[in-house]
Each structure stands twice: as C-alpha cells, then as structure tokens.
C-alpha cells in the first residue's frame, strides 16, 4: 500500500513540474530609456555580455509568481515557432508591472529585435 501511495505521489509531482504555460511575449532593453541596469533579483546587467548573448534573462508578470509558483532565479524552457532565437533555456531575473497578466519580457540588447515586430506567443515550462 505504501509503495502504491509513493508511486501516485511521484506521478502527481512530475505532472505538476512539467506543466507548460502559453503567454504573450515582448522584449525590453536595459539602460537609458529602458528598464535600468539592475533587475528585481538584484542582478546587475553587463551590457557587453548582453550584446554577445551570454545573458538570457526574462521578466515575468506578477501573476506568474503568485498563481503559478515561479520564483526569481528559476530556469525556464521557452518554445516559440515564430522566433526560433527565443527557443531554449532562460533565467527568470526580473518582474514586470503588476497590472500585466500572463506575460513574459525577454531582455535583449538595445535596438536588437531578433524578429520581434509585434508581441508574439510563446510556451514556457519550468525546469
């Protein structure tokens, strides 16, 4: 009986951790006219690393933290058919404004659009 309960608990936990979310994605940039040089997690943005795409950070809307259990420092897997450069692992380092819902913001170098013309839809999954 204990083994059966253990197997059920493991199954439930696995399903909960692999849940994916579809959300609207936009981009933002640091610095003058942008979001600043320090994220909500306290991490300082190194502009040279950002230009070389060594930094892959995102900001999530407040509801993703409250309702869905995301935390600053979590690594997420992003899937986007329209903009392939967004695919892969990103780290949650920032929070968006409190009025936005189910949104993700990708930190990109100034003037780099990587294909963002309009907001697009992406799917994310917590790793």
PDB file of C-alpha atoms in Angstrom:
ATOM      1  CA  UNK A   1       0.000   0.000   0.000  1.00  0.00           C
ATOM      2  CA  UNK A   2       2.838   2.405   0.846  1.00  0.00           C
ATOM      3  CA  UNK A   3       4.535   1.698  -2.472  1.00  0.00           C
ATOM      4  CA  UNK A   4       1.324   2.490  -4.331  1.00  0.00           C
ATOM      5  CA  UNK A   5       0.914   5.794  -2.487  1.00  0.00           C
ATOM      6  CA  UNK A   6       4.534   6.655  -3.176  1.00  0.00           C
ATOM      7  CA  UNK A   7       4.120   5.966  -6.911  1.00  0.00           C
ATOM      8  CA  UNK A   8       0.965   8.126  -7.026  1.00  0.00           C
ATOM      9  CA  UNK A   9       2.741  10.988  -5.234  1.00  0.00           C
ATOM     10  CA  UNK A  10       5.679  10.841  -7.642  1.00  0.00           C
ATOM     11  CA  UNK A  11       3.309  10.857 -10.637  1.00  0.00           C
ATOM     12  CA  UNK A  12       1.406  13.895  -9.347  1.00  0.00           C
ATOM     13  CA  UNK A  13       4.635  15.802  -8.662  1.00  0.00           C
ATOM     14  CA  UNK A  14       6.015  15.007 -12.113  1.00  0.00           C
ATOM     15  CA  UNK A  15       2.858  16.257 -13.829  1.00  0.00           C
ATOM     16  CA  UNK A  16       2.862  19.450 -11.743  1.00  0.00           C
ATOM     17  CA  UNK A  17       6.504  20.260 -12.554  1.00  0.00           C
ATOM     18  CA  UNK A  18       6.183  19.646 -16.292  1.00  0.00           C
ATOM     19  CA  UNK A  19       3.176  21.918 -16.819  1.00  0.00           C
ATOM     20  CA  UNK A  20       3.567  24.441 -19.614  1.00  0.00           C
ATOM     21  CA  UNK A  21       2.049  27.903 -19.985  1.00  0.00           C
ATOM     22  CA  UNK A  22       1.215  29.804 -23.142  1.00  0.00           C
ATOM     23  CA  UNK A  23       1.701  33.537 -22.833  1.00  0.00           C
ATOM     24  CA  UNK A  24       2.239  36.770 -24.686  1.00  0.00           C
ATOM     25  CA  UNK A  25       5.898  37.727 -25.174  1.00  0.00           C
ATOM     26  CA  UNK A  26       7.542  41.117 -25.652  1.00  0.00           C
ATOM     27  CA  UNK A  27      11.106  42.408 -25.409  1.00  0.00           C
ATOM     28  CA  UNK A  28      12.780  45.027 -23.255  1.00  0.00           C
ATOM     29  CA  UNK A  29      16.243  46.512 -23.010  1.00  0.00           C
ATOM     30  CA  UNK A  30      18.307  47.940 -20.167  1.00  0.00           C
ATOM     31  CA  UNK A  31      19.775  51.355 -19.695  1.00  0.00           C
ATOM     32  CA  UNK A  32      18.713  54.822 -20.641  1.00  0.00           C
ATOM     33  CA  UNK A  33      15.129  54.786 -21.878  1.00  0.00           C
ATOM     34  CA  UNK A  34      14.879  51.139 -20.895  1.00  0.00           C
ATOM     35  CA  UNK A  35      14.358  49.235 -17.681  1.00  0.00           C
ATOM     36  CA  UNK A  36      17.562  50.203 -15.820  1.00  0.00           C
ATOM     37  CA  UNK A  37      20.737  48.259 -15.141  1.00  0.00           C
ATOM     38  CA  UNK A  38      19.659  46.208 -12.112  1.00  0.00           C
ATOM     39  CA  UNK A  39      16.910  43.556 -12.179  1.00  0.00           C
ATOM     40  CA  UNK A  40      14.340  42.781  -9.471  1.00  0.00           C
ATOM     41  CA  UNK A  41      16.552  39.904  -8.306  1.00  0.00           C
ATOM     42  CA  UNK A  42      19.396  42.357  -7.670  1.00  0.00           C
ATOM     43  CA  UNK A  43      21.453  41.099 -10.618  1.00  0.00           C
ATOM     44  CA  UNK A  44      23.415  43.752 -12.469  1.00  0.00           C
ATOM     45  CA  UNK A  45      23.137  43.657 -16.264  1.00  0.00           C
ATOM     46  CA  UNK A  46      26.507  43.510 -18.028  1.00  0.00           C
ATOM     47  CA  UNK A  47      25.864  45.215 -21.367  1.00  0.00           C
ATOM     48  CA  UNK A  48      28.880  43.597 -23.073  1.00  0.00           C
ATOM     49  CA  UNK A  49      27.688  40.084 -22.134  1.00  0.00           C
ATOM     50  CA  UNK A  50      24.173  41.002 -23.222  1.00  0.00           C
ATOM     51  CA  UNK A  51      25.419  42.118 -26.653  1.00  0.00           C
ATOM     52  CA  UNK A  52      27.217  38.760 -27.049  1.00  0.00           C
ATOM     53  CA  UNK A  53      24.016  36.927 -25.954  1.00  0.00           C
ATOM     54  CA  UNK A  54      25.761  35.399 -22.936  1.00  0.00           C
ATOM     55  CA  UNK A  55      22.892  36.645 -20.761  1.00  0.00           C
ATOM     56  CA  UNK A  56      19.499  35.000 -21.322  1.00  0.00           C
ATOM     57  CA  UNK A  57      17.211  36.634 -18.776  1.00  0.00           C
ATOM     58  CA  UNK A  58      13.470  37.222 -18.727  1.00  0.00           C
ATOM     59  CA  UNK A  59      10.931  39.132 -16.677  1.00  0.00           C
ATOM     60  CA  UNK A  60       7.588  37.533 -15.793  1.00  0.00           C
ATOM     61  CA  UNK A  61       4.321  39.213 -14.878  1.00  0.00           C
ATOM     62  CA  UNK A  62       3.375  39.221 -11.192  1.00  0.00           C
ATOM     63  CA  UNK A  63       0.573  36.665 -11.613  1.00  0.00           C
ATOM     64  CA  UNK A  64       3.107  34.045 -12.742  1.00  0.00           C
ATOM     65  CA  UNK A  65       4.813  34.393  -9.352  1.00  0.00           C
ATOM     66  CA  UNK A  66       1.646  34.469  -7.244  1.00  0.00           C
ATOM     67  CA  UNK A  67      -0.595  31.963  -9.012  1.00  0.00           C
ATOM     68  CA  UNK A  68       1.821  29.595 -10.714  1.00  0.00           C
ATOM     69  CA  UNK A  69       4.725  29.439  -8.250  1.00  0.00           C
ATOM     70  CA  UNK A  70       7.566  30.888 -10.317  1.00  0.00           C
ATOM     71  CA  UNK A  71      10.435  32.491  -8.380  1.00  0.00           C
ATOM     72  CA  UNK A  72      13.329  34.768  -9.251  1.00  0.00           C
ATOM     73  CA  UNK A  73      16.227  32.550 -10.304  1.00  0.00           C
ATOM     74  CA  UNK A  74      14.074  29.796 -11.827  1.00  0.00           C
ATOM     75  CA  UNK A  75      15.219  28.386 -15.162  1.00  0.00           C
ATOM     76  CA  UNK A  76      12.534  28.005 -17.802  1.00  0.00           C
ATOM     77  CA  UNK A  77      12.416  26.354 -21.210  1.00  0.00           C
ATOM     78  CA  UNK A  78      10.910  28.546 -23.937  1.00  0.00           C
ATOM     79  CA  UNK A  79       9.367  27.313 -27.182  1.00  0.00           C
ATOM     80  CA  UNK A  80       8.438  29.756 -29.939  1.00  0.00           C
ATOM     81  CA  UNK A  81       7.684  28.761 -33.526  1.00  0.00           C
ATOM     82  CA  UNK A  82       7.683  32.308 -34.900  1.00  0.00           C
ATOM     83  CA  UNK A  83      11.041  33.428 -33.437  1.00  0.00           C
ATOM     84  CA  UNK A  84      13.436  30.449 -33.167  1.00  0.00           C
ATOM     85  CA  UNK A  85      16.130  32.525 -31.396  1.00  0.00           C
ATOM     86  CA  UNK A  86      13.890  32.577 -28.313  1.00  0.00           C
ATOM     87  CA  UNK A  87      13.902  28.781 -28.008  1.00  0.00           C
ATOM     88  CA  UNK A  88      15.916  27.319 -25.171  1.00  0.00           C
ATOM     89  CA  UNK A  89      16.694  27.980 -21.540  1.00  0.00           C
ATOM     90  CA  UNK A  90      16.203  31.391 -19.928  1.00  0.00           C
ATOM     91  CA  UNK A  91      16.549  32.511 -16.299  1.00  0.00           C
ATOM     92  CA  UNK A  92      13.832  34.497 -14.516  1.00  0.00           C
ATOM     93  CA  UNK A  93      15.656  37.565 -13.156  1.00  0.00           C
ATOM     94  CA  UNK A  94      13.030  40.309 -13.260  1.00  0.00           C
ATOM     95  CA  UNK A  95       9.369  41.160 -12.660  1.00  0.00           C
ATOM     96  CA  UNK A  96       7.052  43.132 -14.918  1.00  0.00           C
ATOM     97  CA  UNK A  97       4.499  45.725 -13.883  1.00  0.00           C
ATOM     98  CA  UNK A  98       1.734  44.454 -11.578  1.00  0.00           C
ATOM     99  CA  UNK A  99      -1.136  45.219 -13.979  1.00  0.00           C
ATOM    100  CA  UNK A 100       0.030  42.754 -16.665  1.00  0.00           C
ATOM    101  CA  UNK A 101      -1.196  39.140 -16.763  1.00  0.00           C
ATOM    102  CA  UNK A 102       0.374  36.023 -18.335  1.00  0.00           C
ATOM    103  CA  UNK A 103       3.251  37.931 -19.909  1.00  0.00           C
ATOM    104  CA  UNK A 104       6.945  37.389 -20.413  1.00  0.00           C
ATOM    105  CA  UNK A 105       9.556  40.001 -21.341  1.00  0.00           C
ATOM    106  CA  UNK A 106      12.866  38.987 -22.941  1.00  0.00           C
ATOM    107  CA  UNK A 107      15.939  41.067 -22.089  1.00  0.00           C
ATOM    108  CA  UNK A 108      17.657  41.978 -25.364  1.00  0.00           C
ATOM    109  CA  UNK A 109      20.410  44.402 -26.361  1.00  0.00           C
ATOM    110  CA  UNK A 110      19.323  47.912 -27.300  1.00  0.00           C
ATOM    111  CA  UNK A 111      17.942  48.132 -30.862  1.00  0.00           C
ATOM    112  CA  UNK A 112      18.025  44.358 -31.356  1.00  0.00           C
ATOM    113  CA  UNK A 113      14.650  42.938 -32.311  1.00  0.00           C
ATOM    114  CA  UNK A 114      15.650  39.309 -33.216  1.00  0.00           C
ATOM    115  CA  UNK A 115      12.381  39.138 -35.123  1.00  0.00           C
ATOM    116  CA  UNK A 116      10.013  40.893 -32.708  1.00  0.00           C
ATOM    117  CA  UNK A 117       7.756  43.077 -34.799  1.00  0.00           C
ATOM    118  CA  UNK A 118       4.655  42.664 -32.686  1.00  0.00           C
ATOM    119  CA  UNK A 119       4.100  40.805 -29.432  1.00  0.00           C
ATOM    120  CA  UNK A 120       4.172  37.078 -30.082  1.00  0.00           C
ATOM    121  CA  UNK A 121       3.032  33.948 -28.282  1.00  0.00           C
ATOM    122  CA  UNK A 122       5.451  31.567 -26.568  1.00  0.00           C
ATOM    123  CA  UNK A 123       5.133  28.476 -24.439  1.00  0.00           C
ATOM    124  CA  UNK A 124       7.179  28.175 -21.265  1.00  0.00           C
ATOM    125  CA  UNK A 125       7.888  25.311 -18.903  1.00  0.00           C
ATOM    126  CA  UNK A 126       9.660  25.446 -15.550  1.00  0.00           C
ATOM    127  CA  UNK A 127      12.740  23.205 -15.392  1.00  0.00           C
TER     128      UNK A 127
END
